[in-house]
């Protein structure tokens, strides 16, 4: 949580006038910000009771995600409100330690157990169908909460004695080690892990025993993570928060099977099946587990499949870390023919969490677009691996793709891997690359059509005749593509950009859509960052000012907050030096003028940029 602590001292009751002179994000009127900030400040300070004559402490605790996530620009409103409160002199920020030092406690209070700020039923929201929900689906119930918690409680209690008995083989105090494992989670360096082993092991552990201890600790970590509160807070069993706690439970089941050789999954799913989803196609907890939790379970073969498929699209070094896995190639060769590729290799995968490792072979065949097939497995001899390598390579060299698929099945089994086997972030990135290539191909074909029929479209327009929608769609796509290219360029052609924008304005959201807003936003952010790196060069400032003049008036919901914030930081760091150097040099004066012009274009008031205006403001205050 983000916490703000306010203390109102009886001797400080005066109210001072406060003026705000910071940057205001695009699209937020100064009056609106001032009004909302004042109201927020009044609500915070209103928690104090003026009738009380003793010293008061108000603790205000809110979720950090409230500021900027749930409430856009909430972090600015909070900063503004706190500054208003301090400016008035009715309270000041403090913390518990300072307050207790100055005002020792005089009374004892008893905490009301099992209470909750978000639910009038105490902690019922985390275990019963109490009726509290987000309000988005009035017909839904939360009857799934009880069987979900019962399922997790059963799993926790089932693994606890198994954990304790196994851990006693290595650790003096298994539960004490479990508690201290937090320090390993916070720092997983080799030195810190060894320190943990020295402090808790009954004897000097070998590599295999260290792996066993870490897997035991991870089992307990996930057994605690599966009680993450947001899993019960919302309305639906198949919601992302509840699916996440079920995925934590799936990891407990996976580790329990590996460590203890006990498959607890069937009995767990019998209980979880009693939890009913509000969404008909998701049915119950068993279905949710099969749809969302099981595919997310990662083992060494899935990790190698991710690495091998991803390596077809990247040039990887011989040793690479991806998320919590390190991959070390023992042998790898890749072949290319047109759009198709073939990668065959053998790689050692190491878990950076448990230190467990395994060496596996793979063969991945990419046939263009989204078509990928591959196999992962182990070979008990070098001769068998070499045979697989030669046969698949020979089939690829003769472009016998059906034979390649047949050989992958024969050498690796039927559990073939595809793009769906990639971790989600990498899957989206590679699919994005594939779609980018597809999009480029479509654009090239459409551009030929546009070049041929643009004269006809202009004639129809001049004649007042309706244009065929099919041709207009083609022209819109090319116009959108050309705009996008200008914003992605390091140095856009300003006149070309101006002409494209003028052409796009009549088309409205058909061309000026959220993607144009996105690329324009990132262009502004890249440009202001380059200015921050070289704040003495006028030309980049002029270029950014010209682009901002073109795009900021457009109805595309452009977010320039980060650009403004970076500029504001420059007014505190670079602007004073620019002013000093401008007194004696034409080049610095040119950069200063460009900088101030850019600030005005970004919406900054003169008082924030001109010292004379600021001095006049101080006089008014």
PDB file of C-alpha atoms in Angstrom, residues 73-203:
ATOM      1  CA  UNK A  73      -3.602  11.095 -12.687  1.00  0.00           C
ATOM      2  CA  UNK A  74      -4.416  10.030  -9.118  1.00  0.00           C
ATOM      3  CA  UNK A  75      -0.758  10.310  -8.131  1.00  0.00           C
ATOM      4  CA  UNK A  76      -0.806  13.960  -9.168  1.00  0.00           C
ATOM      5  CA  UNK A  77      -3.972  14.573  -7.150  1.00  0.00           C
ATOM      6  CA  UNK A  78      -2.402  12.948  -4.084  1.00  0.00           C
ATOM      7  CA  UNK A  79       0.791  15.004  -4.367  1.00  0.00           C
ATOM      8  CA  UNK A  80      -1.282  18.145  -4.860  1.00  0.00           C
ATOM      9  CA  UNK A  81      -3.534  17.400  -1.867  1.00  0.00           C
ATOM     10  CA  UNK A  82      -0.617  16.700   0.478  1.00  0.00           C
ATOM     11  CA  UNK A  83       1.068  19.905  -0.617  1.00  0.00           C
ATOM     12  CA  UNK A  84      -2.160  21.843  -0.003  1.00  0.00           C
ATOM     13  CA  UNK A  85      -2.415  20.396   3.504  1.00  0.00           C
ATOM     14  CA  UNK A  86       1.161  21.283   4.365  1.00  0.00           C
ATOM     15  CA  UNK A  87       0.770  24.696   2.744  1.00  0.00           C
ATOM     16  CA  UNK A  88      -2.231  25.476   4.927  1.00  0.00           C
ATOM     17  CA  UNK A  89      -0.306  24.477   8.010  1.00  0.00           C
ATOM     18  CA  UNK A  90      -3.126  22.381   9.473  1.00  0.00           C
ATOM     19  CA  UNK A  91      -1.143  19.135   9.431  1.00  0.00           C
ATOM     20  CA  UNK A  92       2.158  17.688   8.351  1.00  0.00           C
ATOM     21  CA  UNK A  93       3.495  14.362   7.177  1.00  0.00           C
ATOM     22  CA  UNK A  94       5.011  12.063   9.767  1.00  0.00           C
ATOM     23  CA  UNK A  95       5.460   8.368  10.508  1.00  0.00           C
ATOM     24  CA  UNK A  96       4.687   6.115  13.440  1.00  0.00           C
ATOM     25  CA  UNK A  97       8.176   6.247  14.944  1.00  0.00           C
ATOM     26  CA  UNK A  98       8.352  10.055  15.045  1.00  0.00           C
ATOM     27  CA  UNK A  99       4.831  10.419  16.365  1.00  0.00           C
ATOM     28  CA  UNK A 100       5.320   7.872  19.162  1.00  0.00           C
ATOM     29  CA  UNK A 101       8.598   9.503  20.157  1.00  0.00           C
ATOM     30  CA  UNK A 102       6.933  12.897  20.521  1.00  0.00           C
ATOM     31  CA  UNK A 103       3.602  11.668  21.862  1.00  0.00           C
ATOM     32  CA  UNK A 104       3.951   8.432  23.901  1.00  0.00           C
ATOM     33  CA  UNK A 105       0.783   6.281  24.031  1.00  0.00           C
ATOM     34  CA  UNK A 106      -1.635   6.941  26.895  1.00  0.00           C
ATOM     35  CA  UNK A 107      -4.343   4.360  26.142  1.00  0.00           C
ATOM     36  CA  UNK A 108      -4.611   0.773  24.985  1.00  0.00           C
ATOM     37  CA  UNK A 109      -6.997  -0.387  22.305  1.00  0.00           C
ATOM     38  CA  UNK A 110      -8.096  -3.873  21.350  1.00  0.00           C
ATOM     39  CA  UNK A 111      -8.052  -4.786  17.673  1.00  0.00           C
ATOM     40  CA  UNK A 112     -11.385  -5.993  16.309  1.00  0.00           C
ATOM     41  CA  UNK A 113     -10.409  -9.409  14.950  1.00  0.00           C
ATOM     42  CA  UNK A 114     -11.438 -10.682  11.522  1.00  0.00           C
ATOM     43  CA  UNK A 115     -12.524  -7.258  10.335  1.00  0.00           C
ATOM     44  CA  UNK A 116     -12.112  -5.906   6.838  1.00  0.00           C
ATOM     45  CA  UNK A 117     -12.167  -2.448   5.331  1.00  0.00           C
ATOM     46  CA  UNK A 118     -13.762  -3.724   2.132  1.00  0.00           C
ATOM     47  CA  UNK A 119     -16.501  -6.030   3.440  1.00  0.00           C
ATOM     48  CA  UNK A 120     -19.092  -5.508   6.181  1.00  0.00           C
ATOM     49  CA  UNK A 121     -19.069  -9.273   6.747  1.00  0.00           C
ATOM     50  CA  UNK A 122     -15.565  -9.242   8.188  1.00  0.00           C
ATOM     51  CA  UNK A 123     -13.414 -11.694   6.288  1.00  0.00           C
ATOM     52  CA  UNK A 124     -16.444 -13.386   4.740  1.00  0.00           C
ATOM     53  CA  UNK A 125     -15.505 -11.999   1.372  1.00  0.00           C
ATOM     54  CA  UNK A 126     -12.550 -14.376   1.371  1.00  0.00           C
ATOM     55  CA  UNK A 127     -14.430 -17.572   2.187  1.00  0.00           C
ATOM     56  CA  UNK A 128     -18.214 -17.314   1.767  1.00  0.00           C
ATOM     57  CA  UNK A 129     -20.934 -16.151  -0.590  1.00  0.00           C
ATOM     58  CA  UNK A 130     -21.324 -12.964   1.434  1.00  0.00           C
ATOM     59  CA  UNK A 131     -22.901 -11.028  -1.442  1.00  0.00           C
ATOM     60  CA  UNK A 132     -20.178  -8.380  -1.687  1.00  0.00           C
ATOM     61  CA  UNK A 133     -18.849  -7.996  -5.213  1.00  0.00           C
ATOM     62  CA  UNK A 134     -17.635  -5.447  -7.714  1.00  0.00           C
ATOM     63  CA  UNK A 135     -21.176  -4.765  -8.931  1.00  0.00           C
ATOM     64  CA  UNK A 136     -20.489  -5.585 -12.545  1.00  0.00           C
ATOM     65  CA  UNK A 137     -22.711  -8.701 -12.720  1.00  0.00           C
ATOM     66  CA  UNK A 138     -25.802  -8.466 -10.579  1.00  0.00           C
ATOM     67  CA  UNK A 139     -26.920 -12.028 -11.283  1.00  0.00           C
ATOM     68  CA  UNK A 140     -23.652 -13.687 -10.285  1.00  0.00           C
ATOM     69  CA  UNK A 141     -22.959 -15.377  -6.961  1.00  0.00           C
ATOM     70  CA  UNK A 142     -19.798 -16.135  -5.036  1.00  0.00           C
ATOM     71  CA  UNK A 143     -20.766 -19.605  -3.843  1.00  0.00           C
ATOM     72  CA  UNK A 144     -17.502 -20.838  -5.399  1.00  0.00           C
ATOM     73  CA  UNK A 145     -15.477 -19.197  -2.631  1.00  0.00           C
ATOM     74  CA  UNK A 146     -16.147 -21.833   0.022  1.00  0.00           C
ATOM     75  CA  UNK A 147     -15.228 -24.919  -2.068  1.00  0.00           C
ATOM     76  CA  UNK A 148     -12.167 -23.107  -3.447  1.00  0.00           C
ATOM     77  CA  UNK A 149     -10.913 -22.344   0.056  1.00  0.00           C
ATOM     78  CA  UNK A 150     -11.740 -25.867   1.216  1.00  0.00           C
ATOM     79  CA  UNK A 151      -9.754 -27.271  -1.721  1.00  0.00           C
ATOM     80  CA  UNK A 152      -6.736 -25.142  -0.908  1.00  0.00           C
ATOM     81  CA  UNK A 153      -6.989 -25.923   2.808  1.00  0.00           C
ATOM     82  CA  UNK A 154      -7.045 -29.638   1.994  1.00  0.00           C
ATOM     83  CA  UNK A 155      -3.992 -29.295  -0.246  1.00  0.00           C
ATOM     84  CA  UNK A 156      -2.122 -27.275   2.361  1.00  0.00           C
ATOM     85  CA  UNK A 157      -2.855 -29.834   5.062  1.00  0.00           C
ATOM     86  CA  UNK A 158      -2.041 -32.759   2.769  1.00  0.00           C
ATOM     87  CA  UNK A 159       1.449 -31.503   1.897  1.00  0.00           C
ATOM     88  CA  UNK A 160       2.350 -30.167   5.352  1.00  0.00           C
ATOM     89  CA  UNK A 161       3.307 -33.536   6.956  1.00  0.00           C
ATOM     90  CA  UNK A 162       4.972 -34.688   3.745  1.00  0.00           C
ATOM     91  CA  UNK A 163       7.007 -31.494   3.715  1.00  0.00           C
ATOM     92  CA  UNK A 164       7.944 -31.789   7.360  1.00  0.00           C
ATOM     93  CA  UNK A 165       9.047 -35.429   7.141  1.00  0.00           C
ATOM     94  CA  UNK A 166      11.087 -34.914   3.989  1.00  0.00           C
ATOM     95  CA  UNK A 167      12.623 -31.619   5.116  1.00  0.00           C
ATOM     96  CA  UNK A 168      13.860 -33.200   8.374  1.00  0.00           C
ATOM     97  CA  UNK A 169      16.337 -35.173   6.272  1.00  0.00           C
ATOM     98  CA  UNK A 170      18.136 -31.917   5.472  1.00  0.00           C
ATOM     99  CA  UNK A 171      17.012 -29.157   7.869  1.00  0.00           C
ATOM    100  CA  UNK A 172      17.133 -28.719  11.630  1.00  0.00           C
ATOM    101  CA  UNK A 173      13.866 -26.777  11.767  1.00  0.00           C
ATOM    102  CA  UNK A 174      11.811 -27.155   8.560  1.00  0.00           C
ATOM    103  CA  UNK A 175       9.249 -24.492   9.477  1.00  0.00           C
ATOM    104  CA  UNK A 176      11.873 -22.056  10.688  1.00  0.00           C
ATOM    105  CA  UNK A 177      13.721 -22.556   7.410  1.00  0.00           C
ATOM    106  CA  UNK A 178      10.442 -21.977   5.572  1.00  0.00           C
ATOM    107  CA  UNK A 179      10.067 -18.617   7.313  1.00  0.00           C
ATOM    108  CA  UNK A 180      13.675 -17.587   6.640  1.00  0.00           C
ATOM    109  CA  UNK A 181      13.334 -18.536   2.964  1.00  0.00           C
ATOM    110  CA  UNK A 182      11.946 -15.046   2.422  1.00  0.00           C
ATOM    111  CA  UNK A 183      15.540 -13.794   2.512  1.00  0.00           C
ATOM    112  CA  UNK A 184      16.430 -16.128  -0.369  1.00  0.00           C
ATOM    113  CA  UNK A 185      13.416 -14.925  -2.341  1.00  0.00           C
ATOM    114  CA  UNK A 186      14.595 -11.349  -1.880  1.00  0.00           C
ATOM    115  CA  UNK A 187      18.150 -12.202  -2.931  1.00  0.00           C
ATOM    116  CA  UNK A 188      18.691 -15.363  -4.965  1.00  0.00           C
ATOM    117  CA  UNK A 189      22.419 -14.877  -5.390  1.00  0.00           C
ATOM    118  CA  UNK A 190      24.608 -17.959  -4.970  1.00  0.00           C
ATOM    119  CA  UNK A 191      26.233 -16.434  -1.876  1.00  0.00           C
ATOM    120  CA  UNK A 192      22.889 -15.836  -0.186  1.00  0.00           C
ATOM    121  CA  UNK A 193      21.630 -19.337  -0.988  1.00  0.00           C
ATOM    122  CA  UNK A 194      24.783 -20.841   0.539  1.00  0.00           C
ATOM    123  CA  UNK A 195      24.272 -18.713   3.638  1.00  0.00           C
ATOM    124  CA  UNK A 196      20.736 -20.108   3.945  1.00  0.00           C
ATOM    125  CA  UNK A 197      22.017 -23.690   3.637  1.00  0.00           C
ATOM    126  CA  UNK A 198      24.733 -23.111   6.268  1.00  0.00           C
ATOM    127  CA  UNK A 199      22.266 -21.654   8.752  1.00  0.00           C
ATOM    128  CA  UNK A 200      19.591 -24.347   8.414  1.00  0.00           C
ATOM    129  CA  UNK A 201      21.071 -27.613   7.101  1.00  0.00           C
ATOM    130  CA  UNK A 202      21.794 -30.538   9.413  1.00  0.00           C
ATOM    131  CA  UNK A 203      24.931 -31.348   7.410  1.00  0.00           C
TER     132      UNK A 203
END
